[in-house]
PDB file of C-alpha atoms and ligand atoms in Angstrom:
ATOM      1  CA  MET A  86     137.806 -59.946 202.259  1.00 86.00           C
ATOM      2  CA  ALA A  87     135.358 -57.544 203.550  1.00 89.00           C
ATOM      3  CA  ARG A  88     135.239 -55.879 200.361  1.00 94.00           C
ATOM      4  CA  LYS A  89     132.494 -56.933 198.126  1.00 95.00           C
ATOM      5  CA  ILE A  90     133.909 -58.279 194.916  1.00 97.00           C
ATOM      6  CA  GLU A  91     131.876 -58.684 191.473  1.00 98.00           C
ATOM      7  CA  LEU A  92     135.132 -58.580 188.941  1.00 98.00           C
ATOM      8  CA  ILE A  93     138.302 -60.102 188.947  1.00 98.00           C
ATOM      9  CA  ILE A  94     140.779 -57.831 185.963  1.00 98.00           C
ATOM     10  CA  ILE A  95     143.311 -59.156 184.790  1.00 98.00           C
ATOM     11  CA  HIS A  96     146.332 -56.958 183.202  1.00 98.00           C
ATOM     12  CA  CYS A  97     149.553 -57.004 181.685  1.00 98.00           C
ATOM     13  CA  SER A  98     152.719 -54.863 182.315  1.00 96.00           C
ATOM     14  CA  ASP A  99     153.230 -53.852 179.072  1.00 95.00           C
ATOM     15  CA  SER A 100     156.898 -54.189 179.628  1.00 93.00           C
ATOM     16  CA  PRO A 101     158.969 -57.042 177.604  1.00 93.00           C
ATOM     17  CA  ASN A 102     157.850 -60.115 177.571  1.00 96.00           C
ATOM     18  CA  GLY A 103     160.131 -62.734 180.028  1.00 94.00           C
ATOM     19  CA  ARG A 104     162.255 -59.423 181.375  1.00 91.00           C
ATOM     20  CA  THR A 105     162.394 -59.030 184.977  1.00 86.00           C
ATOM     21  CA  LEU A 106     162.016 -55.560 186.177  1.00 75.00           C
ATOM     22  CA  PHE A 107     164.606 -55.806 188.289  1.00 66.00           C
ATOM     23  CA  THR A 108     166.345 -52.165 187.691  1.00 57.00           C
ATOM     24  CA  GLY A 109     168.881 -49.196 189.565  1.00 53.00           C
ATOM     25  CA  THR A 110     172.470 -50.317 190.268  1.00 54.00           C
ATOM     26  CA  PRO A 111     173.552 -52.504 192.595  1.00 56.00           C
ATOM     27  CA  GLY A 112     175.176 -51.031 195.718  1.00 51.00           C
ATOM     28  CA  GLU A 113     173.766 -47.485 194.741  1.00 57.00           C
ATOM     29  CA  HIS A 114     170.041 -47.378 196.329  1.00 57.00           C
ATOM     30  CA  GLY A 115     169.992 -51.153 196.694  1.00 63.00           C
ATOM     31  CA  PHE A 116     167.889 -53.445 194.006  1.00 71.00           C
ATOM     32  CA  VAL A 117     164.710 -52.691 192.781  1.00 80.00           C
ATOM     33  CA  THR A 118     161.875 -55.516 192.843  1.00 85.00           C
ATOM     34  CA  PRO A 119     159.145 -55.421 190.241  1.00 90.00           C
ATOM     35  CA  VAL A 120     156.367 -54.221 192.412  1.00 94.00           C
ATOM     36  CA  GLN A 121     158.556 -50.758 193.396  1.00 91.00           C
ATOM     37  CA  GLU A 122     159.181 -50.752 189.902  1.00 90.00           C
ATOM     38  CA  ILE A 123     155.339 -50.782 189.219  1.00 94.00           C
ATOM     39  CA  ASP A 124     155.073 -48.802 192.320  1.00 94.00           C
ATOM     40  CA  ARG A 125     157.450 -45.906 190.501  1.00 91.00           C
ATOM     41  CA  TRP A 126     154.928 -45.839 187.512  1.00 93.00           C
ATOM     42  CA  HIS A 127     152.012 -45.376 189.124  1.00 97.00           C
ATOM     43  CA  ALA A 128     153.295 -42.766 191.234  1.00 96.00           C
ATOM     44  CA  GLN A 129     154.333 -40.977 187.867  1.00 95.00           C
ATOM     45  CA  ARG A 130     150.557 -41.199 187.172  1.00 97.00           C
ATOM     46  CA  GLY A 131     149.554 -39.499 190.270  1.00 97.00           C
ATOM     47  CA  PHE A 132     148.075 -42.873 191.889  1.00 98.00           C
ATOM     48  CA  LYS A 133     148.017 -42.886 195.677  1.00 98.00           C
ATOM     49  CA  ARG A 134     147.694 -45.032 198.426  1.00 98.00           C
ATOM     50  CA  GLN A 135     145.605 -43.976 201.850  1.00 98.00           C
ATOM     51  CA  PRO A 136     147.895 -44.462 204.729  1.00 98.00           C
ATOM     52  CA  GLN A 137     145.412 -46.863 206.720  1.00 98.00           C
ATOM     53  CA  TRP A 138     146.194 -49.000 204.389  1.00 98.00           C
ATOM     54  CA  ARG A 139     150.049 -48.700 203.994  1.00 98.00           C
ATOM     55  CA  ALA A 140     150.103 -49.258 207.552  1.00 98.00           C
ATOM     56  CA  LYS A 141     148.101 -52.443 206.560  1.00 98.00           C
ATOM     57  CA  GLN A 142     150.327 -53.873 203.963  1.00 98.00           C
ATOM     58  CA  ASN A 143     153.127 -52.787 202.126  1.00 98.00           C
ATOM     59  CA  PRO A 144     154.125 -49.319 203.486  1.00 97.00           C
ATOM     60  CA  ASP A 145     156.945 -48.635 200.887  1.00 94.00           C
ATOM     61  CA  LEU A 146     154.749 -49.080 198.237  1.00 96.00           C
ATOM     62  CA  THR A 147     153.118 -45.025 198.179  1.00 97.00           C
ATOM     63  CA  SER A 148     151.124 -45.820 194.935  1.00 98.00           C
ATOM     64  CA  ILE A 149     150.785 -49.330 193.107  1.00 98.00           C
ATOM     65  CA  GLY A 150     147.289 -49.573 191.634  1.00 98.00           C
ATOM     66  CA  TYR A 151     147.298 -53.471 191.634  1.00 98.00           C
ATOM     67  CA  HIS A 152     146.137 -56.069 194.134  1.00 98.00           C
ATOM     68  CA  PHE A 153     148.612 -58.661 193.244  1.00 98.00           C
ATOM     69  CA  VAL A 154     151.749 -58.855 190.535  1.00 98.00           C
ATOM     70  CA  ILE A 155     152.674 -62.099 188.676  1.00 97.00           C
ATOM     71  CA  TYR A 156     156.461 -62.547 188.529  1.00 95.00           C
ATOM     72  CA  THR A 157     158.713 -64.116 185.108  1.00 94.00           C
ATOM     73  CA  ARG A 158     159.333 -67.273 187.647  1.00 93.00           C
ATOM     74  CA  GLY A 159     156.182 -67.038 188.622  1.00 96.00           C
ATOM     75  CA  ALA A 160     155.924 -65.735 192.119  1.00 95.00           C
ATOM     76  CA  VAL A 161     152.557 -63.903 193.416  1.00 97.00           C
ATOM     77  CA  ALA A 162     153.586 -60.594 194.939  1.00 97.00           C
ATOM     78  CA  THR A 163     151.217 -58.689 197.198  1.00 98.00           C
ATOM     79  CA  GLY A 164     150.827 -54.676 195.763  1.00 98.00           C
ATOM     80  CA  ARG A 165     147.293 -53.383 197.289  1.00 98.00           C
ATOM     81  CA  HIS A 166     145.715 -54.770 200.313  1.00 98.00           C
ATOM     82  CA  VAL A 167     142.775 -56.960 199.197  1.00 98.00           C
ATOM     83  CA  ASP A 168     139.753 -54.762 201.072  1.00 98.00           C
ATOM     84  CA  GLU A 169     142.108 -52.040 199.549  1.00 98.00           C
ATOM     85  CA  VAL A 170     139.554 -50.231 196.744  1.00 98.00           C
ATOM     86  CA  GLY A 171     143.055 -50.351 193.692  1.00 98.00           C
ATOM     87  CA  ALA A 172     143.898 -48.199 190.796  1.00 98.00           C
ATOM     88  CA  HIS A 173     143.847 -50.427 187.785  1.00 98.00           C
ATOM     89  CA  CYS A 174     140.616 -50.034 185.809  1.00 97.00           C
ATOM     90  CA  GLN A 175     138.759 -46.833 185.531  1.00 96.00           C
ATOM     91  CA  GLY A 176     135.332 -46.970 186.615  1.00 97.00           C
ATOM     92  CA  TYR A 177     135.310 -50.091 188.176  1.00 98.00           C
ATOM     93  CA  ASN A 178     138.052 -49.856 190.949  1.00 98.00           C
ATOM     94  CA  ALA A 179     135.533 -50.167 193.746  1.00 97.00           C
ATOM     95  CA  ALA A 180     134.593 -53.717 193.620  1.00 98.00           C
ATOM     96  CA  SER A 181     137.293 -55.646 191.444  1.00 98.00           C
ATOM     97  CA  ILE A 182     140.504 -56.910 192.555  1.00 98.00           C
ATOM     98  CA  GLY A 183     143.269 -56.232 189.609  1.00 98.00           C
ATOM     99  CA  ILE A 184     146.416 -58.949 189.140  1.00 98.00           C
ATOM    100  CA  CYS A 185     148.945 -58.353 186.479  1.00 98.00           C
ATOM    101  CA  LEU A 186     150.977 -60.157 184.804  1.00 98.00           C
ATOM    102  CA  ILE A 187     155.205 -59.066 183.934  1.00 96.00           C
ATOM    103  CA  GLY A 188     155.571 -59.225 180.594  1.00 96.00           C
ATOM    104  CA  CYS A 189     153.494 -58.023 176.600  1.00 97.00           C
ATOM    105  CA  ASP A 190     151.337 -60.480 174.843  1.00 98.00           C
ATOM    106  CA  LYS A 191     153.935 -63.951 176.422  1.00 98.00           C
ATOM    107  CA  PHE A 192     154.085 -65.327 179.475  1.00 98.00           C
ATOM    108  CA  THR A 193     156.443 -67.917 181.086  1.00 97.00           C
ATOM    109  CA  ARG A 194     154.612 -71.330 182.071  1.00 98.00           C
ATOM    110  CA  ALA A 195     155.329 -70.375 185.642  1.00 97.00           C
ATOM    111  CA  GLN A 196     153.322 -67.173 185.715  1.00 98.00           C
ATOM    112  CA  TRP A 197     150.073 -69.135 183.642  1.00 98.00           C
ATOM    113  CA  ASP A 198     150.303 -71.935 186.283  1.00 98.00           C
ATOM    114  CA  SER A 199     150.224 -68.962 188.872  1.00 98.00           C
ATOM    115  CA  LEU A 200     147.774 -67.250 187.526  1.00 98.00           C
ATOM    116  CA  ARG A 201     145.602 -70.241 187.116  1.00 98.00           C
ATOM    117  CA  ASP A 202     146.762 -71.452 190.516  1.00 98.00           C
ATOM    118  CA  TRP A 203     145.800 -68.115 192.182  1.00 98.00           C
ATOM    119  CA  LEU A 204     142.816 -67.268 191.155  1.00 98.00           C
ATOM    120  CA  CYS A 205     141.392 -70.759 191.883  1.00 98.00           C
ATOM    121  CA  GLY A 206     142.709 -70.036 195.367  1.00 98.00           C
ATOM    122  CA  LEU A 207     140.559 -66.737 194.992  1.00 98.00           C
ATOM    123  CA  ALA A 208     137.250 -68.814 193.945  1.00 98.00           C
ATOM    124  CA  LYS A 209     138.043 -70.877 197.355  1.00 97.00           C
ATOM    125  CA  THR A 210     138.377 -68.204 199.547  1.00 96.00           C
ATOM    126  CA  LEU A 211     135.287 -66.563 198.113  1.00 96.00           C
ATOM    127  CA  GLU A 212     133.329 -69.506 198.342  1.00 96.00           C
ATOM    128  CA  GLN A 213     134.705 -69.984 202.071  1.00 95.00           C
ATOM    129  CA  GLN A 214     132.962 -66.825 202.773  1.00 93.00           C
ATOM    130  CA  LYS A 215     129.674 -67.930 202.311  1.00 91.00           C
ATOM    131  CA  PRO A 216     127.441 -68.561 204.961  1.00 91.00           C
ATOM    132  CA  ASN A 217     127.517 -73.198 205.305  1.00 93.00           C
ATOM    133  CA  PRO A 218     130.472 -72.762 202.787  1.00 94.00           C
ATOM    134  CA  PRO A 219     130.777 -76.731 201.069  1.00 92.00           C
ATOM    135  CA  LYS A 220     133.691 -78.765 203.038  1.00 93.00           C
ATOM    136  CA  ARG A 221     136.859 -78.173 200.401  1.00 92.00           C
ATOM    137  CA  PHE A 222     140.353 -78.834 201.601  1.00 89.00           C
ATOM    138  CA  ASN A 223     142.099 -78.328 197.886  1.00 92.00           C
ATOM    139  CA  ASN A 224     141.731 -76.130 195.356  1.00 94.00           C
ATOM    140  CA  PRO A 225     139.169 -76.633 192.960  1.00 97.00           C
ATOM    141  CA  THR A 226     139.665 -77.304 189.651  1.00 98.00           C
ATOM    142  CA  PRO A 227     139.949 -74.655 187.168  1.00 98.00           C
ATOM    143  CA  ALA A 228     136.313 -75.811 185.919  1.00 98.00           C
ATOM    144  CA  GLU A 229     135.046 -75.878 189.564  1.00 97.00           C
ATOM    145  CA  ALA A 230     136.392 -72.547 189.676  1.00 98.00           C
ATOM    146  CA  ARG A 231     134.740 -70.820 187.596  1.00 98.00           C
ATOM    147  CA  ALA A 232     131.210 -72.146 188.363  1.00 97.00           C
ATOM    148  CA  ILE A 233     132.211 -70.870 191.802  1.00 97.00           C
ATOM    149  CA  PHE A 234     132.390 -67.227 190.219  1.00 98.00           C
ATOM    150  CA  ALA A 235     129.159 -67.879 187.927  1.00 98.00           C
ATOM    151  CA  GLN A 236     127.310 -68.973 191.459  1.00 96.00           C
ATOM    152  CA  LEU A 237     128.802 -66.269 193.370  1.00 96.00           C
ATOM    153  CA  GLY A 238     128.305 -63.398 190.711  1.00 97.00           C
ATOM    154  CA  VAL A 239     131.877 -62.310 189.825  1.00 98.00           C
ATOM    155  CA  ARG A 240     133.181 -62.103 186.649  1.00 98.00           C
ATOM    156  CA  VAL A 241     136.757 -62.684 185.165  1.00 98.00           C
ATOM    157  CA  LEU A 242     137.806 -60.423 182.787  1.00 98.00           C
ATOM    158  CA  GLY A 243     140.393 -59.005 180.932  1.00 98.00           C
ATOM    159  CA  HIS A 244     141.169 -54.941 181.586  1.00 98.00           C
ATOM    160  CA  ARG A 245     140.258 -54.165 177.102  1.00 98.00           C
ATOM    161  CA  GLN A 246     137.262 -55.674 177.904  1.00 98.00           C
ATOM    162  CA  LEU A 247     136.180 -52.851 179.993  1.00 98.00           C
ATOM    163  CA  ASN A 248     138.126 -50.752 178.294  1.00 97.00           C
ATOM    164  CA  PRO A 249     138.326 -50.739 174.600  1.00 94.00           C
ATOM    165  CA  ASP A 250     141.448 -48.355 173.765  1.00 96.00           C
ATOM    166  CA  LYS A 251     142.822 -50.983 175.695  1.00 97.00           C
ATOM    167  CA  THR A 252     144.576 -54.285 174.090  1.00 98.00           C
ATOM    168  CA  CYS A 253     145.828 -55.419 178.241  1.00 98.00           C
ATOM    169  CA  PRO A 254     146.431 -58.208 179.230  1.00 98.00           C
ATOM    170  CA  ASN A 255     146.782 -58.871 175.061  1.00 98.00           C
ATOM    171  CA  PHE A 256     145.376 -62.720 175.467  1.00 98.00           C
ATOM    172  CA  ASN A 257     141.241 -63.593 175.551  1.00 98.00           C
ATOM    173  CA  VAL A 258     140.789 -64.454 178.843  1.00 98.00           C
ATOM    174  CA  TYR A 259     137.707 -65.772 177.973  1.00 97.00           C
ATOM    175  CA  THR A 260     138.913 -68.419 175.754  1.00 97.00           C
ATOM    176  CA  TRP A 261     141.345 -68.853 178.369  1.00 98.00           C
ATOM    177  CA  LEU A 262     138.734 -69.971 180.765  1.00 98.00           C
ATOM    178  CA  GLU A 263     136.752 -71.650 178.415  1.00 97.00           C
ATOM    179  CA  SER A 264     139.973 -74.093 178.302  1.00 98.00           C
ATOM    180  CA  GLY A 265     140.396 -74.954 181.423  1.00 98.00           C
ATOM    181  CA  MET A 266     142.684 -71.935 181.664  1.00 98.00           C
ATOM    182  CA  GLN A 267     145.120 -73.317 179.148  1.00 98.00           C
ATOM    183  CA  PRO A 268     147.087 -71.040 178.025  1.00 97.00           C
ATOM    184  CA  PRO A 269     147.575 -70.139 174.745  1.00 97.00           C
ATOM    185  CA  VAL A 270     150.407 -72.168 173.259  1.00 97.00           C
ATOM    186  CA  GLU A 271     152.451 -69.473 171.429  1.00 98.00           C
ATOM    187  CA  GLN A 272     152.010 -66.844 174.453  1.00 98.00           C
ATOM    188  CA  ILE A 273     154.076 -69.010 176.111  1.00 98.00           C
ATOM    189  CA  TYR A 274     157.481 -67.321 176.593  1.00 97.00           C
ATOM    190  CA  LEU A 275     159.918 -69.757 176.433  1.00 96.00           C
ATOM    191  CA  ASP A 276     162.982 -67.826 176.219  1.00 93.00           C
ATOM    192  CA  PRO A 277     165.632 -67.266 178.740  1.00 91.00           C
ATOM    193  CA  ILE A 278     164.559 -65.045 181.499  1.00 90.00           C
ATOM    194  CA  GLU A 279     166.065 -61.534 181.141  1.00 86.00           C
ATOM    195  CA  GLY A 280     166.870 -59.235 183.329  1.00 79.00           C
ATOM    196  CA  GLU A 281     167.378 -60.995 186.322  1.00 72.00           C
ATOM    197  CA  ILE A 282     170.953 -59.960 188.553  1.00 63.00           C
ATOM    198  CA  ALA A 283     172.662 -62.746 189.896  1.00 56.00           C
TER     199      ALA A 283
HETATM  200 ZN1  LIG B 505     145.623 -53.424 182.347  1.00 73.17          ZN
END
């Protein structure tokens, strides 16, 4: 990663819990994936990616402001390139990475697991960019990841901590980190996932 990262900002899509964002009619324009759907929302809000970044990653996504999106089954999809300035938190985009969970205030176990694993993987990536990094084969544990972020001066936050007008991502990122990245039980989505096309 060439860009200096100071903040990792967690978002939610504020769409129904446990519902995959597939839209469109099969056979008409084909299927629309969640990142494509979010790309449409962000296009409507006037967000725009620069051509040189589209050429590097996800050329079909014209607008999406997030760097990553976590789907209901736990897949982590890419949006903007990690070195591309995002459009997800006004005033804080230059030195941040934005990741968005599909849902509102309950997320599947697969999503919580992916968020934890992604964050621990990112800690490793950032750590390994330091001069003379420690040898590390596996991902750091959640506690180790927090220590790495602290040492690097990287803060992990929810959107609402930077913008008091927002409730996003509708869970307390601070207590989640403190607990070793364990999901709050009342915020685990246990019902069947909706909106998938078989
Ligand atoms: Zn947000």
